[in-house]
Amino acid sequence: MTSTSHKPRILVTRAIFPQVIDRLSEHFEVETNLADDLWDRAELLRRLQGKVGVFTTGVERIDADLLAQCPELKICANMTVGYNNFDLDAMTAAGVLGTNAPDVLTETTADFGFALLMATARRVTESEHFLRAGHWTRWSYDMFSGAEVHGSTLGILGMGRIGQAIARRGAFGFGMQVIYHNRSPLSAALELECKARYVSKQELLTTADHLVLVVPYSAASHHSIGAPELAMMKPTSTLINIARGGIVDDAALAQALKNRVIAAAGLDVFEGEPSVHPDLLTVPNVVLTPHIASATEGTRRAMADLAVDNLVGFLVHGRAVTPLNPGFTAAA
Ligand code: 8YV
């Protein structure tokens, strides 16, 4: 398709709210993917030709090889807070800005983390499957007896904004003792606000009744929770992953759940998703959801709007709202 438009050209890689396309179209010539086709890398590369910006959804791998083939590209705007799809060093070297979508999803994602914790501890999906299968024929004193949530010890690995929002829910909503481990401790004021205590990773693993993972994915956090860490956890404990696939060794977790090394797990993210390790599908003591922690309409709109603000901010006004590259100086 040829065009006489002189607006800068951008690409939106997946289907998104029509209002998002409308907002972008005020400033840009927008190539969309309204059919929501899943493009392979070659197709993404082809579509990126001649584009100065791209609206991404957190899974499109932006690395040196791709950037070398897209010399006109200036900004990649993720509508997600996580940005492990960006090789930020390669982007900085190529003069390409990366932006993410923090803050707007914090409370919604923390709500979901807590929902998954509750469902896992109290065996909500396992018992529903039992009921739907027609197995509920009588009351029994220990039927689907689960783990206590109120008053228990909540462990949080990764104490960024979402971790802090989960800590507040646990401390003030459920009277939990909150412990956390992070690269560095929070300020004393923030610790007080979250009623959370900094501990070593070892103490976190051995003490938590419910351990929630909210750490960003990187080479350093790959398989942060594997067989040795699971073996350190209490046999009565639950593990919740709302961060990223790859932080947990899913094969080791499936084995640990099968052998009751820990009591249960709740997983919203998976290694190699949307594929799920087959052994996780056969153990009963795991709650599985398809990466939906931020999925409310209001939050997904806010995330997409922030990506638009970044594209317009940078390409039209010269300043992005939530830039990622440290010390990035290149102008749009
Ligand atoms: C996204 C997320 O919905 O923001 C993130 O980092 O994990 C979720 O909120 C998900 O990444 C969609 O790709």
Coordinates of N, CA, C and O in Angstrom, one line a residue, residues 133-256:
A133 N -16.6 -32.6 38.9 CA -16.5 -34.0 38.4 C -17.5 -34.9 39.1 O -17.6 -36.1 38.9
G134 N -18.3 -34.3 40.0 CA -19.4 -35.0 40.7 C -18.9 -35.9 41.8 O -19.6 -36.8 42.3
H135 N -17.7 -35.6 42.4 CA -17.2 -36.4 43.5 C -17.7 -35.9 44.8 O -17.4 -36.6 45.8
W136 N -18.4 -34.8 44.9 CA -18.8 -34.3 46.2 C -20.1 -34.9 46.7 O -21.2 -34.6 46.3
T137 N -20.0 -36.0 47.5 CA -21.2 -36.7 47.9 C -21.4 -36.6 49.4 O -22.5 -36.9 49.8
R138 N -20.4 -36.1 50.1 CA -20.7 -36.0 51.6 C -19.6 -35.1 52.2 O -18.6 -34.8 51.6
W139 N -20.0 -34.5 53.4 CA -19.1 -33.6 54.1 C -18.0 -34.5 54.7 O -18.2 -35.7 55.1
S140 N -16.8 -33.9 54.9 CA -15.8 -34.6 55.6 C -14.9 -33.6 56.3 O -14.6 -32.6 55.8
Y141 N -14.5 -33.9 57.6 CA -13.8 -33.0 58.4 C -12.5 -32.4 57.8 O -12.1 -31.3 58.1
D142 N -11.9 -33.2 56.9 CA -10.6 -32.7 56.4 C -10.7 -32.5 54.9 O -9.6 -32.4 54.2
M143 N -11.9 -32.3 54.3 CA -12.0 -32.2 52.9 C -11.4 -30.9 52.4 O -11.8 -29.8 52.8
F144 N -10.4 -31.0 51.6 CA -9.7 -29.8 51.0 C -9.3 -28.8 52.1 O -9.3 -27.6 51.9
S145 N -8.8 -29.4 53.1 CA -8.2 -28.6 54.2 C -6.9 -27.9 53.6 O -6.1 -28.5 53.0
G146 N -6.9 -26.6 53.8 CA -5.8 -25.8 53.1 C -4.9 -25.2 54.2 O -4.9 -25.5 55.3
A147 N -4.1 -24.2 53.7 CA -3.2 -23.5 54.6 C -3.8 -22.2 55.0 O -4.5 -21.5 54.2
E148 N -3.5 -21.8 56.3 CA -4.0 -20.5 56.8 C -3.3 -19.4 56.0 O -2.1 -19.5 55.7
V149 N -4.1 -18.3 55.8 CA -3.5 -17.1 55.1 C -3.3 -16.1 56.2 O -2.2 -15.6 56.4
H150 N -4.4 -15.7 56.9 CA -4.3 -14.6 57.9 C -3.3 -15.0 58.9 O -3.3 -16.2 59.3
G151 N -2.6 -14.1 59.4 CA -1.6 -14.3 60.5 C -0.4 -15.1 60.1 O 0.4 -15.4 61.0
S152 N -0.3 -15.6 58.9 CA 0.8 -16.4 58.5 C 2.0 -15.5 58.0 O 1.9 -14.3 58.0
T153 N 3.1 -16.1 57.6 CA 4.2 -15.3 57.2 C 4.3 -15.3 55.7 O 4.3 -16.3 55.0
L154 N 4.2 -14.0 55.2 CA 4.2 -13.8 53.7 C 5.7 -13.4 53.3 O 6.3 -12.5 53.9
G155 N 6.2 -14.2 52.4 CA 7.6 -13.9 51.9 C 7.5 -13.3 50.5 O 6.7 -13.7 49.7
I156 N 8.2 -12.3 50.2 CA 8.2 -11.6 48.9 C 9.6 -11.6 48.4 O 10.5 -11.0 49.0
L157 N 9.8 -12.1 47.2 CA 11.1 -12.1 46.5 C 11.0 -11.0 45.4 O 10.3 -11.2 44.4
G158 N 11.8 -9.9 45.6 CA 11.7 -8.8 44.7 C 10.7 -7.7 45.3 O 9.5 -8.0 45.3
M159 N 11.3 -6.6 45.8 CA 10.4 -5.7 46.5 C 10.3 -4.4 45.8 O 10.5 -3.3 46.3
G160 N 9.9 -4.4 44.5 CA 9.6 -3.2 43.7 C 8.2 -2.8 44.1 O 7.7 -3.1 45.1
R161 N 7.6 -2.0 43.1 CA 6.3 -1.4 43.4 C 5.3 -2.5 43.6 O 4.4 -2.4 44.5
I162 N 5.3 -3.6 42.8 CA 4.2 -4.6 43.0 C 4.5 -5.4 44.2 O 3.5 -5.7 45.0
G163 N 5.7 -5.7 44.6 CA 6.0 -6.4 45.8 C 5.5 -5.6 47.0 O 5.0 -6.1 47.9
Q164 N 5.8 -4.3 47.0 CA 5.3 -3.4 48.1 C 3.8 -3.4 48.2 O 3.2 -3.4 49.3
A165 N 3.1 -3.4 47.1 CA 1.6 -3.4 47.1 C 1.1 -4.7 47.6 O 0.1 -4.8 48.3
I166 N 1.8 -5.8 47.4 CA 1.4 -7.1 47.9 C 1.7 -7.1 49.4 O 0.9 -7.6 50.2
A167 N 2.8 -6.6 49.8 CA 3.1 -6.5 51.3 C 2.1 -5.7 52.0 O 1.6 -6.2 53.1
R168 N 1.6 -4.6 51.5 CA 0.6 -3.8 52.2 C -0.7 -4.7 52.3 O -1.4 -4.6 53.4
R169 N -1.1 -5.4 51.3 CA -2.3 -6.2 51.4 C -2.1 -7.3 52.5 O -3.0 -7.5 53.3
G170 N -1.0 -7.9 52.5 CA -0.7 -8.9 53.5 C -0.7 -8.4 54.9 O -1.4 -9.0 55.8
A171 N 0.0 -7.3 55.1 CA 0.2 -6.8 56.5 C -1.1 -6.2 57.0 O -1.5 -6.5 58.1
F172 N -1.7 -5.3 56.2 CA -2.9 -4.6 56.7 C -4.2 -5.3 56.5 O -5.1 -5.1 57.2
G173 N -4.3 -6.1 55.4 CA -5.5 -6.8 55.2 C -5.7 -8.1 55.9 O -6.7 -8.5 56.3
F174 N -4.5 -8.8 56.0 CA -4.6 -10.2 56.5 C -3.7 -10.4 57.8 O -3.6 -11.5 58.2
G175 N -3.2 -9.3 58.3 CA -2.4 -9.5 59.6 C -1.2 -10.4 59.4 O -0.9 -11.1 60.4
M176 N -0.6 -10.4 58.3 CA 0.5 -11.3 58.0 C 1.8 -10.7 58.5 O 2.0 -9.4 58.5
Q177 N 2.8 -11.5 58.8 CA 4.1 -11.0 59.1 C 4.8 -11.0 57.7 O 4.8 -12.0 57.0
V178 N 5.3 -9.8 57.3 CA 5.9 -9.7 55.9 C 7.4 -9.7 56.0 O 8.0 -8.8 56.6
I179 N 8.0 -10.6 55.3 CA 9.5 -10.6 55.1 C 9.8 -10.5 53.6 O 8.9 -11.0 52.8
Y180 N 10.9 -9.9 53.3 CA 11.2 -9.8 51.8 C 12.7 -9.9 51.6 O 13.5 -9.7 52.5
H181 N 13.1 -10.3 50.4 CA 14.4 -10.2 50.0 C 14.5 -9.5 48.6 O 13.6 -9.7 47.8
N182 N 15.5 -8.7 48.5 CA 15.6 -7.8 47.3 C 17.1 -7.6 47.1 O 17.9 -7.8 48.0
R183 N 17.5 -7.1 45.9 CA 18.9 -6.7 45.7 C 19.4 -5.8 46.8 O 20.4 -6.0 47.4
S184 N 18.6 -4.8 47.2 CA 18.9 -3.9 48.3 C 17.7 -3.7 49.1 O 16.5 -3.7 48.6
P185 N 17.9 -3.5 50.4 CA 16.7 -3.2 51.3 C 16.0 -1.9 50.9 O 16.6 -1.0 50.4
L186 N 14.7 -1.9 51.3 CA 14.0 -0.6 51.1 C 14.5 0.4 52.2 O 15.1 0.0 53.1
S187 N 14.1 1.7 52.0 CA 14.4 2.7 53.0 C 13.6 2.3 54.2 O 12.6 1.6 54.2
A188 N 14.0 2.8 55.4 CA 13.3 2.5 56.6 C 11.9 3.0 56.6 O 11.0 2.3 57.0
A189 N 11.7 4.2 55.9 CA 10.3 4.7 55.8 C 9.4 3.8 55.0 O 8.3 3.5 55.4
L190 N 9.9 3.3 53.9 CA 9.1 2.3 53.0 C 8.9 1.0 53.7 O 7.8 0.5 53.6
E191 N 9.9 0.5 54.5 CA 9.7 -0.7 55.2 C 8.6 -0.5 56.2 O 7.7 -1.4 56.4
L192 N 8.5 0.6 56.9 CA 7.5 0.9 57.9 C 6.1 1.0 57.2 O 5.1 0.4 57.6
E193 N 6.1 1.6 56.0 CA 4.8 1.8 55.3 C 4.3 0.4 54.8 O 3.1 0.2 54.8
C194 N 5.2 -0.5 54.5 CA 4.8 -1.9 54.0 C 4.8 -2.9 55.2 O 4.4 -4.0 55.0
K195 N 5.2 -2.4 56.4 CA 5.3 -3.3 57.5 C 6.1 -4.6 57.1 O 5.7 -5.7 57.4
A196 N 7.2 -4.4 56.5 CA 8.0 -5.5 55.9 C 9.4 -5.5 56.5 O 10.0 -4.4 56.7
R197 N 10.0 -6.7 56.6 CA 11.3 -6.8 57.2 C 12.2 -7.5 56.2 O 11.9 -8.5 55.6
Y198 N 13.4 -6.9 56.0 CA 14.4 -7.5 55.0 C 15.1 -8.7 55.6 O 15.5 -8.7 56.8
V199 N 15.2 -9.8 54.9 CA 15.8 -11.0 55.3 C 16.7 -11.5 54.2 O 16.6 -11.1 53.0
S200 N 17.6 -12.4 54.5 CA 18.4 -13.1 53.5 C 17.5 -14.0 52.6 O 16.4 -14.4 53.1
K201 N 18.0 -14.4 51.5 CA 17.2 -15.3 50.6 C 17.0 -16.6 51.4 O 15.9 -17.2 51.3
Q202 N 18.0 -17.1 52.1 CA 17.8 -18.3 52.8 C 16.7 -18.2 53.9 O 15.9 -19.1 54.0
E203 N 16.7 -17.1 54.6 CA 15.7 -16.9 55.7 C 14.3 -16.8 55.0 O 13.3 -17.4 55.5
L204 N 14.3 -16.1 53.9 CA 13.0 -16.0 53.2 C 12.4 -17.4 52.8 O 11.3 -17.7 53.0
L205 N 13.3 -18.2 52.2 CA 12.9 -19.5 51.8 C 12.5 -20.4 52.9 O 11.5 -21.2 52.8
T206 N 13.2 -20.4 54.0 CA 12.9 -21.3 55.1 C 11.8 -20.9 56.0 O 11.2 -21.7 56.7
T207 N 11.5 -19.6 56.0 CA 10.5 -19.0 56.9 C 9.1 -18.8 56.3 O 8.1 -18.8 57.1
A208 N 9.1 -18.4 55.1 CA 7.8 -18.0 54.5 C 6.8 -19.2 54.5 O 7.1 -20.3 54.1
D209 N 5.5 -18.8 54.8 CA 4.4 -19.8 54.6 C 3.9 -19.7 53.2 O 3.5 -20.7 52.6
H210 N 4.0 -18.4 52.7 CA 3.5 -18.2 51.3 C 4.6 -17.3 50.7 O 4.9 -16.2 51.2
L211 N 5.2 -17.8 49.6 CA 6.3 -17.0 49.0 C 5.8 -16.5 47.6 O 5.4 -17.3 46.7
V212 N 5.8 -15.2 47.4 CA 5.4 -14.6 46.2 C 6.6 -14.0 45.4 O 7.4 -13.3 46.0
L213 N 6.7 -14.4 44.2 CA 7.9 -14.0 43.3 C 7.4 -12.8 42.5 O 6.5 -12.8 41.7
V214 N 8.1 -11.7 42.7 CA 7.8 -10.4 41.9 C 9.1 -9.8 41.4 O 9.2 -8.6 41.2
V215 N 10.1 -10.6 41.1 CA 11.4 -10.2 40.7 C 11.5 -10.1 39.2 O 10.9 -10.9 38.5
P216 N 12.1 -9.1 38.6 CA 12.2 -9.0 37.1 C 13.0 -10.1 36.6 O 14.0 -10.6 37.2
Y217 N 12.7 -10.6 35.4 CA 13.5 -11.6 34.8 C 14.8 -11.1 34.2 O 14.8 -10.1 33.5
S218 N 15.9 -11.7 34.4 CA 17.2 -11.4 33.8 C 18.0 -12.7 33.9 O 17.6 -13.6 34.5
A219 N 19.2 -12.6 33.3 CA 20.1 -13.8 33.4 C 20.4 -14.1 34.9 O 20.4 -15.3 35.2
A220 N 20.4 -13.1 35.7 CA 20.7 -13.3 37.1 C 19.6 -13.9 37.9 O 19.8 -14.6 38.8
S221 N 18.3 -13.7 37.4 CA 17.2 -14.2 38.2 C 16.7 -15.5 37.5 O 15.8 -16.2 38.0
H222 N 17.3 -16.0 36.4 CA 17.0 -17.2 35.8 C 17.1 -18.4 36.8 O 18.1 -18.5 37.4
H223 N 16.0 -19.2 36.9 CA 15.9 -20.3 37.9 C 16.4 -19.9 39.3 O 17.0 -20.7 40.0
S224 N 15.9 -18.7 39.7 CA 16.2 -18.3 41.1 C 15.6 -19.3 42.1 O 16.0 -19.5 43.2
I225 N 14.5 -19.9 41.6 CA 13.8 -21.0 42.4 C 13.9 -22.3 41.6 O 13.2 -22.5 40.6
G226 N 14.8 -23.2 42.1 CA 15.0 -24.5 41.4 C 14.9 -25.5 42.6 O 14.5 -25.2 43.7
A227 N 15.3 -26.7 42.2 CA 15.2 -27.8 43.2 C 15.9 -27.5 44.6 O 15.3 -27.8 45.6
P228 N 17.1 -26.9 44.6 CA 17.7 -26.7 45.9 C 16.9 -25.7 46.8 O 16.7 -25.8 48.0
E229 N 16.3 -24.6 46.1 CA 15.5 -23.6 46.8 C 14.2 -24.2 47.3 O 13.8 -24.0 48.4
L230 N 13.6 -25.0 46.4 CA 12.3 -25.7 46.8 C 12.5 -26.6 48.0 O 11.7 -26.7 48.9
A231 N 13.7 -27.2 48.1 CA 14.0 -28.2 49.2 C 14.1 -27.4 50.5 O 13.9 -28.0 51.6
M232 N 14.5 -26.1 50.4 CA 14.6 -25.3 51.6 C 13.3 -24.8 52.2 O 13.2 -24.4 53.3
M233 N 12.3 -24.8 51.3 CA 11.0 -24.3 51.8 C 10.2 -25.3 52.7 O 10.5 -26.5 52.6
K234 N 9.3 -24.7 53.5 CA 8.5 -25.6 54.4 C 7.7 -26.6 53.5 O 7.1 -26.1 52.5
P235 N 7.5 -27.8 54.0 CA 6.6 -28.7 53.2 C 5.1 -28.2 53.2 O 4.4 -28.6 52.3
T236 N 4.8 -27.3 54.1 CA 3.4 -26.8 54.1 C 3.3 -25.5 53.3 O 2.2 -24.9 53.3
S237 N 4.4 -25.0 52.7 CA 4.3 -23.7 52.1 C 3.8 -23.7 50.7 O 3.6 -24.7 50.0
T238 N 3.4 -22.5 50.2 CA 3.0 -22.3 48.9 C 3.9 -21.3 48.1 O 4.5 -20.4 48.8
L239 N 4.0 -21.5 46.8 CA 4.8 -20.6 46.0 C 3.9 -20.0 44.9 O 3.2 -20.7 44.2
I240 N 4.1 -18.7 44.8 CA 3.2 -17.9 43.8 C 4.2 -17.2 42.8 O 5.0 -16.5 43.3
N241 N 4.0 -17.4 41.5 CA 4.9 -16.7 40.5 C 4.0 -15.9 39.7 O 3.2 -16.4 38.8
I242 N 4.1 -14.5 39.9 CA 3.4 -13.6 39.0 C 4.4 -12.8 38.2 O 4.0 -11.7 37.6
A243 N 5.7 -13.2 38.3 CA 6.7 -12.3 37.7 C 7.0 -12.6 36.2 O 6.5 -12.0 35.3
R244 N 7.7 -13.7 36.0 CA 8.1 -14.1 34.6 C 8.4 -15.6 34.6 O 8.9 -16.1 35.6
G245 N 8.1 -16.2 33.5 CA 8.5 -17.6 33.3 C 10.0 -17.6 33.3 O 10.6 -16.6 32.9
G246 N 10.6 -18.7 33.8 CA 12.1 -18.7 33.8 C 12.7 -18.4 35.1 O 13.8 -18.8 35.4
I247 N 12.0 -17.7 36.0 CA 12.5 -17.4 37.3 C 12.4 -18.7 38.1 O 13.3 -19.0 38.9
V248 N 11.3 -19.5 37.8 CA 11.2 -20.8 38.5 C 11.6 -21.9 37.5 O 11.3 -21.7 36.3
D249 N 12.3 -22.9 37.9 CA 12.6 -24.0 37.1 C 11.3 -24.9 37.1 O 11.0 -25.6 38.1
D250 N 10.5 -24.8 36.1 CA 9.2 -25.4 36.1 C 9.2 -26.9 36.2 O 8.3 -27.5 36.9
A251 N 10.2 -27.5 35.6 CA 10.3 -29.0 35.7 C 10.6 -29.4 37.2 O 10.0 -30.4 37.7
A252 N 11.5 -28.7 37.8 CA 11.8 -29.0 39.2 C 10.6 -28.7 40.1 O 10.3 -29.4 41.1
L253 N 9.8 -27.6 39.8 CA 8.7 -27.3 40.6 C 7.6 -28.4 40.5 O 7.0 -28.9 41.5
A254 N 7.4 -28.9 39.2 CA 6.4 -30.0 39.0 C 6.8 -31.2 39.9 O 5.9 -31.8 40.5
Q255 N 8.1 -31.5 39.9 CA 8.6 -32.6 40.6 C 8.3 -32.4 42.1 O 7.9 -33.3 42.9
A256 N 8.6 -31.2 42.6 CA 8.5 -30.9 44.0 C 7.0 -30.9 44.4 O 6.7 -31.3 45.6

